[in-house]
Amino acid sequence: LYLFSDGPRKHIEDEVQQVQLVREWLQRNVDWPCDLQINFLKENIGTRYAIGAAVNWMFEQEEQGIVLEHDCLPHPSFFPFCHDLLAKYKEEEKVMHISGNNYLFGRISHDTSYYFSQHNISWGWATWKRAWQYYDADMKAYPMEREGLIKRLSNNKRIRKYWYNILDRVYSGDIQTWDFQWTFAMWQKRGVAIVPENNLVANIGYGAKAIHTANQKDKLAKLPLNEMKFPLKHPNQIVSDTLSDDYYIGNIIYPVFFLRLRFVQQFLQGIGFYKMK
């Protein structure tokens, strides 16, 4: 078990004390037999670098691992789900990420326990050292990969524009985060992520003090946890599920464009030109 904590932000009132209290609580409550490794930073290095530093540290000693941030609450079945798939795809270079999240809201179902996706959601996840080696918080390869990578991702100009904007801002430092860099690494290597059929991890950190999840009314703030059934039912081939990815893009990543598209569909239906399913 690897416990990593970024240092307190000195400009935030009482954060030094709060971080210390959390660290003490963590150490008191690891009450099961395990090899406990601790890496508590004195100085704050920020969201962009802290998560990567934690995972890098873990992979100095491990070949595979599960990553949970402090605000991610997993269902107990998340752990055997990761365990089974880390073993199954250990040597499969194309599979780079195992997610604990499903954001399809039951609108799309599969006859398997999981599907493959172009999108690696990272609120409770697992990966291998062989995949993580491509992670770079500064995305130094981005200028060379920018055009071809985004064009390969989607034929839709608005979707491309969205991702150009996001990745350009991450590369420039305008967006201070760590996870889009992991998405970039996966796309760069033409990898895929595993997404469970049921949502196995909830983010309970929505609120005013959150760095990226302040909106408590966000649809992702109240996602229930579900149990994964075993034995797992595996897909027959490693191919991204386009239908599921399109739904995810349209409802989570870039809903404005798809709301406009829906409006156009409804208008055309109203004048008898288009028939909606």
PDB file of C-alpha atoms in Angstrom:
ATOM      1  CA  LEU A   1       0.000   0.000   0.000  1.00  0.00           C
ATOM      2  CA  TYR A   2       1.478   3.327  -1.130  1.00  0.00           C
ATOM      3  CA  LEU A   3       0.295   6.510   0.603  1.00  0.00           C
ATOM      4  CA  PHE A   4       1.287   9.725  -1.141  1.00  0.00           C
ATOM      5  CA  SER A   5       0.416  13.223   0.003  1.00  0.00           C
ATOM      6  CA  ASP A   6       1.296  16.504  -1.662  1.00  0.00           C
ATOM      7  CA  GLY A   7       2.517  19.245   0.648  1.00  0.00           C
ATOM      8  CA  PRO A   8       0.122  21.878   2.019  1.00  0.00           C
ATOM      9  CA  ARG A   9      -0.531  25.080   0.100  1.00  0.00           C
ATOM     10  CA  LYS A  10       0.848  27.758   2.382  1.00  0.00           C
ATOM     11  CA  HIS A  11      -1.487  30.473   1.127  1.00  0.00           C
ATOM     12  CA  ILE A  12      -4.544  28.476   2.267  1.00  0.00           C
ATOM     13  CA  GLU A  13      -5.456  29.203   5.885  1.00  0.00           C
ATOM     14  CA  ASP A  14      -5.029  26.228   8.246  1.00  0.00           C
ATOM     15  CA  GLU A  15      -4.065  23.845   5.421  1.00  0.00           C
ATOM     16  CA  VAL A  16      -0.790  22.881   7.115  1.00  0.00           C
ATOM     17  CA  GLN A  17      -2.755  21.662  10.127  1.00  0.00           C
ATOM     18  CA  GLN A  18      -5.470  20.029   8.026  1.00  0.00           C
ATOM     19  CA  VAL A  19      -2.964  18.097   5.914  1.00  0.00           C
ATOM     20  CA  GLN A  20      -1.202  16.903   9.052  1.00  0.00           C
ATOM     21  CA  LEU A  21      -4.490  15.709  10.557  1.00  0.00           C
ATOM     22  CA  VAL A  22      -5.337  13.755   7.397  1.00  0.00           C
ATOM     23  CA  ARG A  23      -1.902  12.144   7.304  1.00  0.00           C
ATOM     24  CA  GLU A  24      -2.153  11.095  10.949  1.00  0.00           C
ATOM     25  CA  TRP A  25      -5.659   9.709  10.401  1.00  0.00           C
ATOM     26  CA  LEU A  26      -4.498   7.670   7.415  1.00  0.00           C
ATOM     27  CA  GLN A  27      -1.629   6.087   9.292  1.00  0.00           C
ATOM     28  CA  ARG A  28      -3.843   5.255  12.287  1.00  0.00           C
ATOM     29  CA  ASN A  29      -6.504   3.616  10.139  1.00  0.00           C
ATOM     30  CA  VAL A  30      -4.380   1.289   8.042  1.00  0.00           C
ATOM     31  CA  ASP A  31      -5.206  -1.522  10.450  1.00  0.00           C
ATOM     32  CA  TRP A  32      -4.706  -4.563   8.214  1.00  0.00           C
ATOM     33  CA  PRO A  33      -1.484  -6.462   7.439  1.00  0.00           C
ATOM     34  CA  CYS A  34       0.324  -4.836   4.516  1.00  0.00           C
ATOM     35  CA  ASP A  35       3.644  -3.449   3.393  1.00  0.00           C
ATOM     36  CA  LEU A  36       2.949   0.243   3.987  1.00  0.00           C
ATOM     37  CA  GLN A  37       5.033   2.760   2.025  1.00  0.00           C
ATOM     38  CA  ILE A  38       4.714   6.480   2.821  1.00  0.00           C
ATOM     39  CA  ASN A  39       5.738   9.513   0.781  1.00  0.00           C
ATOM     40  CA  PHE A  40       4.518  12.762   2.363  1.00  0.00           C
ATOM     41  CA  LEU A  41       5.906  15.880   0.676  1.00  0.00           C
ATOM     42  CA  LYS A  42       6.884  18.941   2.693  1.00  0.00           C
ATOM     43  CA  GLU A  43       6.331  21.367  -0.180  1.00  0.00           C
ATOM     44  CA  ASN A  44       3.303  21.613  -2.459  1.00  0.00           C
ATOM     45  CA  ILE A  45       4.022  20.736  -6.091  1.00  0.00           C
ATOM     46  CA  GLY A  46       0.422  21.067  -7.277  1.00  0.00           C
ATOM     47  CA  THR A  47      -2.119  18.962  -9.134  1.00  0.00           C
ATOM     48  CA  ARG A  48      -0.188  18.956 -12.416  1.00  0.00           C
ATOM     49  CA  TYR A  49       2.788  17.110 -10.944  1.00  0.00           C
ATOM     50  CA  ALA A  50       1.680  15.475  -7.675  1.00  0.00           C
ATOM     51  CA  ILE A  51      -0.400  12.611  -9.102  1.00  0.00           C
ATOM     52  CA  GLY A  52       2.265  11.758 -11.656  1.00  0.00           C
ATOM     53  CA  ALA A  53       4.927  11.841  -8.943  1.00  0.00           C
ATOM     54  CA  ALA A  54       2.862   9.451  -6.830  1.00  0.00           C
ATOM     55  CA  VAL A  55       2.350   6.958  -9.659  1.00  0.00           C
ATOM     56  CA  ASN A  56       6.003   7.229 -10.723  1.00  0.00           C
ATOM     57  CA  TRP A  57       7.025   6.451  -7.147  1.00  0.00           C
ATOM     58  CA  MET A  58       4.777   3.379  -7.043  1.00  0.00           C
ATOM     59  CA  PHE A  59       6.162   2.077 -10.333  1.00  0.00           C
ATOM     60  CA  GLU A  60       9.711   2.350  -9.070  1.00  0.00           C
ATOM     61  CA  GLN A  61       8.826  -0.811  -7.146  1.00  0.00           C
ATOM     62  CA  GLU A  62       5.776  -2.351  -8.866  1.00  0.00           C
ATOM     63  CA  GLU A  63       4.807  -3.601 -12.332  1.00  0.00           C
ATOM     64  CA  GLN A  64       1.106  -2.790 -11.943  1.00  0.00           C
ATOM     65  CA  GLY A  65      -1.103  -0.933  -9.512  1.00  0.00           C
ATOM     66  CA  ILE A  66      -4.437   0.638  -8.585  1.00  0.00           C
ATOM     67  CA  VAL A  67      -4.718   4.407  -8.076  1.00  0.00           C
ATOM     68  CA  LEU A  68      -7.310   6.062  -5.824  1.00  0.00           C
ATOM     69  CA  GLU A  69      -7.338   9.740  -4.937  1.00  0.00           C
ATOM     70  CA  HIS A  70      -8.618  10.885  -1.555  1.00  0.00           C
ATOM     71  CA  ASP A  71     -12.099  11.751  -2.838  1.00  0.00           C
ATOM     72  CA  CYS A  72     -12.721   8.510  -4.747  1.00  0.00           C
ATOM     73  CA  LEU A  73     -14.886   5.908  -2.991  1.00  0.00           C
ATOM     74  CA  PRO A  74     -14.679   2.430  -4.562  1.00  0.00           C
ATOM     75  CA  HIS A  75     -17.156  -0.424  -4.324  1.00  0.00           C
ATOM     76  CA  PRO A  76     -15.382  -3.467  -2.819  1.00  0.00           C
ATOM     77  CA  SER A  77     -15.794  -5.330  -6.129  1.00  0.00           C
ATOM     78  CA  PHE A  78     -13.635  -2.696  -7.851  1.00  0.00           C
ATOM     79  CA  PHE A  79     -10.512  -4.338  -6.458  1.00  0.00           C
ATOM     80  CA  PRO A  80     -11.052  -7.889  -7.801  1.00  0.00           C
ATOM     81  CA  PHE A  81     -12.222  -6.318 -11.077  1.00  0.00           C
ATOM     82  CA  CYS A  82      -8.850  -4.586 -11.408  1.00  0.00           C
ATOM     83  CA  HIS A  83      -6.968  -7.645 -10.157  1.00  0.00           C
ATOM     84  CA  ASP A  84      -8.477  -9.919 -12.812  1.00  0.00           C
ATOM     85  CA  LEU A  85      -7.958  -7.499 -15.695  1.00  0.00           C
ATOM     86  CA  LEU A  86      -4.455  -6.441 -14.684  1.00  0.00           C
ATOM     87  CA  ALA A  87      -3.544 -10.112 -14.985  1.00  0.00           C
ATOM     88  CA  LYS A  88      -5.499 -10.757 -18.194  1.00  0.00           C
ATOM     89  CA  TYR A  89      -4.064  -7.811 -20.163  1.00  0.00           C
ATOM     90  CA  LYS A  90      -0.623  -7.682 -18.566  1.00  0.00           C
ATOM     91  CA  GLU A  91       1.122  -8.315 -21.893  1.00  0.00           C
ATOM     92  CA  GLU A  92      -1.407  -6.564 -24.149  1.00  0.00           C
ATOM     93  CA  GLU A  93       0.292  -3.296 -25.110  1.00  0.00           C
ATOM     94  CA  LYS A  94      -2.863  -1.774 -26.590  1.00  0.00           C
ATOM     95  CA  VAL A  95      -4.750  -1.925 -23.282  1.00  0.00           C
ATOM     96  CA  MET A  96      -3.328   0.905 -21.180  1.00  0.00           C
ATOM     97  CA  HIS A  97      -5.937   1.809 -18.569  1.00  0.00           C
ATOM     98  CA  ILE A  98      -8.603   0.146 -16.397  1.00  0.00           C
ATOM     99  CA  SER A  99     -11.276   2.569 -15.212  1.00  0.00           C
ATOM    100  CA  GLY A 100     -13.647   2.189 -12.282  1.00  0.00           C
ATOM    101  CA  ASN A 101     -16.122   4.649 -13.770  1.00  0.00           C
ATOM    102  CA  ASN A 102     -19.094   4.242 -16.078  1.00  0.00           C
ATOM    103  CA  TYR A 103     -20.877   7.434 -17.174  1.00  0.00           C
ATOM    104  CA  LEU A 104     -23.444   5.953 -19.548  1.00  0.00           C
ATOM    105  CA  PHE A 105     -26.231   6.262 -16.931  1.00  0.00           C
ATOM    106  CA  GLY A 106     -27.744   2.969 -18.042  1.00  0.00           C
ATOM    107  CA  ARG A 107     -28.570   4.357 -21.509  1.00  0.00           C
ATOM    108  CA  ILE A 108     -26.290   1.861 -23.249  1.00  0.00           C
ATOM    109  CA  SER A 109     -25.776  -1.682 -22.018  1.00  0.00           C
ATOM    110  CA  HIS A 110     -23.401  -4.452 -23.018  1.00  0.00           C
ATOM    111  CA  ASP A 111     -23.569  -8.223 -22.705  1.00  0.00           C
ATOM    112  CA  THR A 112     -20.035  -8.178 -21.283  1.00  0.00           C
ATOM    113  CA  SER A 113     -18.631  -6.995 -17.940  1.00  0.00           C
ATOM    114  CA  TYR A 114     -16.779  -4.108 -19.579  1.00  0.00           C
ATOM    115  CA  TYR A 115     -16.099  -2.464 -22.912  1.00  0.00           C
ATOM    116  CA  PHE A 116     -13.120  -0.749 -24.547  1.00  0.00           C
ATOM    117  CA  SER A 117     -12.996   3.021 -24.971  1.00  0.00           C
ATOM    118  CA  GLN A 118     -10.847   5.842 -26.337  1.00  0.00           C
ATOM    119  CA  HIS A 119     -11.442   7.715 -23.065  1.00  0.00           C
ATOM    120  CA  ASN A 120      -9.557   6.863 -19.883  1.00  0.00           C
ATOM    121  CA  ILE A 121     -11.599   8.213 -16.977  1.00  0.00           C
ATOM    122  CA  SER A 122      -9.383   8.500 -13.919  1.00  0.00           C
ATOM    123  CA  TRP A 123     -11.497   8.624 -10.767  1.00  0.00           C
ATOM    124  CA  GLY A 124     -10.339   5.247  -9.518  1.00  0.00           C
ATOM    125  CA  TRP A 125      -8.245   3.338 -12.037  1.00  0.00           C
ATOM    126  CA  ALA A 126      -5.443   0.865 -12.615  1.00  0.00           C
ATOM    127  CA  THR A 127      -2.582   0.480 -15.050  1.00  0.00           C
ATOM    128  CA  TRP A 128       0.767  -1.152 -15.717  1.00  0.00           C
ATOM    129  CA  LYS A 129       4.298   0.199 -15.562  1.00  0.00           C
ATOM    130  CA  ARG A 130       4.669  -0.740 -19.250  1.00  0.00           C
ATOM    131  CA  ALA A 131       1.840   1.723 -20.109  1.00  0.00           C
ATOM    132  CA  TRP A 132       2.641   4.461 -17.597  1.00  0.00           C
ATOM    133  CA  GLN A 133       6.173   4.837 -18.969  1.00  0.00           C
ATOM    134  CA  TYR A 134       4.687   7.018 -21.736  1.00  0.00           C
ATOM    135  CA  TYR A 135       3.200   9.550 -19.306  1.00  0.00           C
ATOM    136  CA  ASP A 136       4.691  13.043 -19.418  1.00  0.00           C
ATOM    137  CA  ALA A 137       3.120  15.800 -17.317  1.00  0.00           C
ATOM    138  CA  ASP A 138       4.595  18.421 -19.658  1.00  0.00           C
ATOM    139  CA  MET A 139       3.476  16.688 -22.886  1.00  0.00           C
ATOM    140  CA  LYS A 140       6.745  17.531 -24.632  1.00  0.00           C
ATOM    141  CA  ALA A 141       5.746  15.495 -27.709  1.00  0.00           C
ATOM    142  CA  TYR A 142       2.451  17.363 -28.144  1.00  0.00           C
ATOM    143  CA  PRO A 143       3.568  19.960 -30.752  1.00  0.00           C
ATOM    144  CA  MET A 144       4.771  17.163 -33.047  1.00  0.00           C
ATOM    145  CA  GLU A 145       1.702  14.967 -32.472  1.00  0.00           C
ATOM    146  CA  ARG A 146      -0.999  17.651 -32.309  1.00  0.00           C
ATOM    147  CA  GLU A 147      -2.490  17.613 -35.810  1.00  0.00           C
ATOM    148  CA  GLY A 148      -2.376  13.922 -36.594  1.00  0.00           C
ATOM    149  CA  LEU A 149      -3.515  12.794 -33.161  1.00  0.00           C
ATOM    150  CA  ILE A 150      -6.663  14.925 -33.005  1.00  0.00           C
ATOM    151  CA  LYS A 151      -7.631  14.189 -36.622  1.00  0.00           C
ATOM    152  CA  ARG A 152      -7.281  10.496 -35.879  1.00  0.00           C
ATOM    153  CA  LEU A 153      -9.560  10.841 -32.866  1.00  0.00           C
ATOM    154  CA  SER A 154     -12.652  12.249 -34.593  1.00  0.00           C
ATOM    155  CA  ASN A 155     -13.992  13.327 -37.981  1.00  0.00           C
ATOM    156  CA  ASN A 156     -16.179  15.952 -36.330  1.00  0.00           C
ATOM    157  CA  LYS A 157     -14.689  19.451 -36.630  1.00  0.00           C
ATOM    158  CA  ARG A 158     -16.308  20.740 -33.441  1.00  0.00           C
ATOM    159  CA  ILE A 159     -15.048  17.781 -31.427  1.00  0.00           C
ATOM    160  CA  ARG A 160     -11.579  18.344 -32.860  1.00  0.00           C
ATOM    161  CA  LYS A 161     -11.765  22.032 -31.973  1.00  0.00           C
ATOM    162  CA  TYR A 162     -12.758  21.125 -28.423  1.00  0.00           C
ATOM    163  CA  TRP A 163      -9.775  18.807 -27.969  1.00  0.00           C
ATOM    164  CA  TYR A 164      -7.351  21.227 -29.638  1.00  0.00           C
ATOM    165  CA  ASN A 165      -8.471  23.854 -27.130  1.00  0.00           C
ATOM    166  CA  ILE A 166      -8.172  21.558 -24.103  1.00  0.00           C
ATOM    167  CA  LEU A 167      -4.812  20.024 -24.974  1.00  0.00           C
ATOM    168  CA  ASP A 168      -3.345  23.349 -26.115  1.00  0.00           C
ATOM    169  CA  ARG A 169      -4.252  24.845 -22.738  1.00  0.00           C
ATOM    170  CA  VAL A 170      -2.871  21.879 -20.815  1.00  0.00           C
ATOM    171  CA  TYR A 171       0.375  22.044 -22.793  1.00  0.00           C
ATOM    172  CA  SER A 172       0.724  25.797 -22.188  1.00  0.00           C
ATOM    173  CA  GLY A 173       0.013  25.430 -18.476  1.00  0.00           C
ATOM    174  CA  ASP A 174      -3.240  27.387 -18.642  1.00  0.00           C
ATOM    175  CA  ILE A 175      -5.026  24.287 -17.292  1.00  0.00           C
ATOM    176  CA  GLN A 176      -3.283  22.880 -14.231  1.00  0.00           C
ATOM    177  CA  THR A 177      -4.206  19.216 -14.131  1.00  0.00           C
ATOM    178  CA  TRP A 178      -2.587  15.819 -14.625  1.00  0.00           C
ATOM    179  CA  ASP A 179      -5.153  13.565 -16.299  1.00  0.00           C
ATOM    180  CA  PHE A 180      -5.399  15.024 -19.809  1.00  0.00           C
ATOM    181  CA  GLN A 181      -1.693  14.256 -20.137  1.00  0.00           C
ATOM    182  CA  TRP A 182      -2.503  10.603 -19.444  1.00  0.00           C
ATOM    183  CA  THR A 183      -5.239  10.729 -22.089  1.00  0.00           C
ATOM    184  CA  PHE A 184      -2.718  12.231 -24.525  1.00  0.00           C
ATOM    185  CA  ALA A 185      -0.237   9.431 -23.788  1.00  0.00           C
ATOM    186  CA  MET A 186      -2.892   6.790 -24.486  1.00  0.00           C
ATOM    187  CA  TRP A 187      -3.998   8.430 -27.734  1.00  0.00           C
ATOM    188  CA  GLN A 188      -0.393   8.900 -28.805  1.00  0.00           C
ATOM    189  CA  LYS A 189       0.171   5.134 -28.495  1.00  0.00           C
ATOM    190  CA  ARG A 190      -3.244   4.288 -30.023  1.00  0.00           C
ATOM    191  CA  GLY A 191      -4.197   2.590 -26.786  1.00  0.00           C
ATOM    192  CA  VAL A 192      -7.591   1.835 -25.277  1.00  0.00           C
ATOM    193  CA  ALA A 193      -9.114   1.939 -21.818  1.00  0.00           C
ATOM    194  CA  ILE A 194     -11.350  -0.596 -20.108  1.00  0.00           C
ATOM    195  CA  VAL A 195     -14.680   0.770 -18.824  1.00  0.00           C
ATOM    196  CA  PRO A 196     -16.806  -1.369 -16.458  1.00  0.00           C
ATOM    197  CA  GLU A 197     -20.424  -2.123 -17.289  1.00  0.00           C
ATOM    198  CA  ASN A 198     -21.391  -0.738 -13.862  1.00  0.00           C
ATOM    199  CA  ASN A 199     -20.044   2.322 -12.073  1.00  0.00           C
ATOM    200  CA  LEU A 200     -17.601   1.032  -9.445  1.00  0.00           C
ATOM    201  CA  VAL A 201     -16.133   4.280  -8.067  1.00  0.00           C
ATOM    202  CA  ALA A 202     -17.887   7.437  -6.849  1.00  0.00           C
ATOM    203  CA  ASN A 203     -16.304  10.855  -6.458  1.00  0.00           C
ATOM    204  CA  ILE A 204     -17.403  12.189  -3.062  1.00  0.00           C
ATOM    205  CA  GLY A 205     -15.230  15.306  -3.186  1.00  0.00           C
ATOM    206  CA  TYR A 206     -17.642  17.729  -4.833  1.00  0.00           C
ATOM    207  CA  GLY A 207     -17.893  20.999  -2.913  1.00  0.00           C
ATOM    208  CA  ALA A 208     -16.666  24.553  -2.465  1.00  0.00           C
ATOM    209  CA  LYS A 209     -13.173  23.486  -1.355  1.00  0.00           C
ATOM    210  CA  ALA A 210     -12.573  21.183  -4.320  1.00  0.00           C
ATOM    211  CA  ILE A 211      -9.964  22.144  -6.924  1.00  0.00           C
ATOM    212  CA  HIS A 212     -11.809  20.844 -10.015  1.00  0.00           C
ATOM    213  CA  THR A 213     -15.219  19.631  -8.737  1.00  0.00           C
ATOM    214  CA  ALA A 214     -16.874  22.579  -6.999  1.00  0.00           C
ATOM    215  CA  ASN A 215     -20.337  22.145  -8.560  1.00  0.00           C
ATOM    216  CA  GLN A 216     -22.298  19.880  -6.218  1.00  0.00           C
ATOM    217  CA  LYS A 217     -25.190  19.781  -8.717  1.00  0.00           C
ATOM    218  CA  ASP A 218     -23.039  18.141 -11.383  1.00  0.00           C
ATOM    219  CA  LYS A 219     -24.634  14.932 -12.676  1.00  0.00           C
ATOM    220  CA  LEU A 220     -21.442  13.034 -11.789  1.00  0.00           C
ATOM    221  CA  ALA A 221     -21.652  14.096  -8.132  1.00  0.00           C
ATOM    222  CA  LYS A 222     -24.454  11.688  -7.305  1.00  0.00           C
ATOM    223  CA  LEU A 223     -23.574   8.582  -9.266  1.00  0.00           C
ATOM    224  CA  PRO A 224     -24.392   5.444  -7.264  1.00  0.00           C
ATOM    225  CA  LEU A 225     -21.956   2.610  -6.719  1.00  0.00           C
ATOM    226  CA  ASN A 226     -22.765  -0.785  -8.205  1.00  0.00           C
ATOM    227  CA  GLU A 227     -21.411  -4.265  -7.633  1.00  0.00           C
ATOM    228  CA  MET A 228     -19.480  -6.057 -10.365  1.00  0.00           C
ATOM    229  CA  LYS A 229     -20.540  -9.665 -10.883  1.00  0.00           C
ATOM    230  CA  PHE A 230     -17.994 -12.444 -11.246  1.00  0.00           C
ATOM    231  CA  PRO A 231     -16.720 -14.307 -13.152  1.00  0.00           C
ATOM    232  CA  LEU A 232     -16.184 -11.521 -15.631  1.00  0.00           C
ATOM    233  CA  LYS A 233     -17.572 -11.753 -19.156  1.00  0.00           C
ATOM    234  CA  HIS A 234     -14.914 -10.545 -21.579  1.00  0.00           C
ATOM    235  CA  PRO A 235     -15.365  -8.869 -25.001  1.00  0.00           C
ATOM    236  CA  ASN A 236     -14.311 -10.987 -27.968  1.00  0.00           C
ATOM    237  CA  GLN A 237     -11.970  -8.354 -29.393  1.00  0.00           C
ATOM    238  CA  ILE A 238     -10.058  -5.256 -28.297  1.00  0.00           C
ATOM    239  CA  VAL A 239     -11.920  -2.546 -30.208  1.00  0.00           C
ATOM    240  CA  SER A 240     -13.288   0.766 -28.934  1.00  0.00           C
ATOM    241  CA  ASP A 241     -17.081   0.842 -28.597  1.00  0.00           C
ATOM    242  CA  THR A 242     -17.960   3.783 -30.849  1.00  0.00           C
ATOM    243  CA  LEU A 243     -21.594   4.023 -29.709  1.00  0.00           C
ATOM    244  CA  SER A 244     -20.629   4.212 -26.032  1.00  0.00           C
ATOM    245  CA  ASP A 245     -17.832   6.679 -26.734  1.00  0.00           C
ATOM    246  CA  ASP A 246     -20.180   8.921 -28.730  1.00  0.00           C
ATOM    247  CA  TYR A 247     -22.663   8.954 -25.849  1.00  0.00           C
ATOM    248  CA  TYR A 248     -19.898   9.788 -23.376  1.00  0.00           C
ATOM    249  CA  ILE A 249     -18.631  12.623 -25.581  1.00  0.00           C
ATOM    250  CA  GLY A 250     -22.139  13.982 -26.099  1.00  0.00           C
ATOM    251  CA  ASN A 251     -23.257  13.920 -22.484  1.00  0.00           C
ATOM    252  CA  ILE A 252     -20.113  14.433 -20.411  1.00  0.00           C
ATOM    253  CA  ILE A 253     -17.243  15.859 -22.445  1.00  0.00           C
ATOM    254  CA  TYR A 254     -18.909  18.169 -24.964  1.00  0.00           C
ATOM    255  CA  PRO A 255     -22.670  18.357 -24.342  1.00  0.00           C
ATOM    256  CA  VAL A 256     -23.218  21.813 -25.908  1.00  0.00           C
ATOM    257  CA  PHE A 257     -22.565  20.593 -29.455  1.00  0.00           C
ATOM    258  CA  PHE A 258     -24.829  17.597 -29.040  1.00  0.00           C
ATOM    259  CA  LEU A 259     -27.624  19.707 -27.568  1.00  0.00           C
ATOM    260  CA  ARG A 260     -27.440  21.852 -30.710  1.00  0.00           C
ATOM    261  CA  LEU A 261     -27.505  18.734 -32.875  1.00  0.00           C
ATOM    262  CA  ARG A 262     -30.570  17.490 -30.983  1.00  0.00           C
ATOM    263  CA  PHE A 263     -32.300  20.838 -31.569  1.00  0.00           C
ATOM    264  CA  VAL A 264     -31.637  20.579 -35.321  1.00  0.00           C
ATOM    265  CA  GLN A 265     -33.000  17.025 -35.342  1.00  0.00           C
ATOM    266  CA  GLN A 266     -36.170  18.137 -33.543  1.00  0.00           C
ATOM    267  CA  PHE A 267     -36.632  21.054 -35.962  1.00  0.00           C
ATOM    268  CA  LEU A 268     -36.256  18.804 -39.005  1.00  0.00           C
ATOM    269  CA  GLN A 269     -38.657  16.306 -37.477  1.00  0.00           C
ATOM    270  CA  GLY A 270     -41.162  19.108 -36.861  1.00  0.00           C
ATOM    271  CA  ILE A 271     -41.228  20.089 -40.535  1.00  0.00           C
ATOM    272  CA  GLY A 272     -41.511  16.454 -41.581  1.00  0.00           C
ATOM    273  CA  PHE A 273     -38.012  16.219 -43.032  1.00  0.00           C
ATOM    274  CA  TYR A 274     -36.402  13.990 -40.432  1.00  0.00           C
ATOM    275  CA  LYS A 275     -37.690  11.074 -38.391  1.00  0.00           C
ATOM    276  CA  MET A 276     -36.099  10.573 -34.966  1.00  0.00           C
ATOM    277  CA  LYS A 277     -35.671   7.112 -33.504  1.00  0.00           C
TER     278      LYS A 277
END
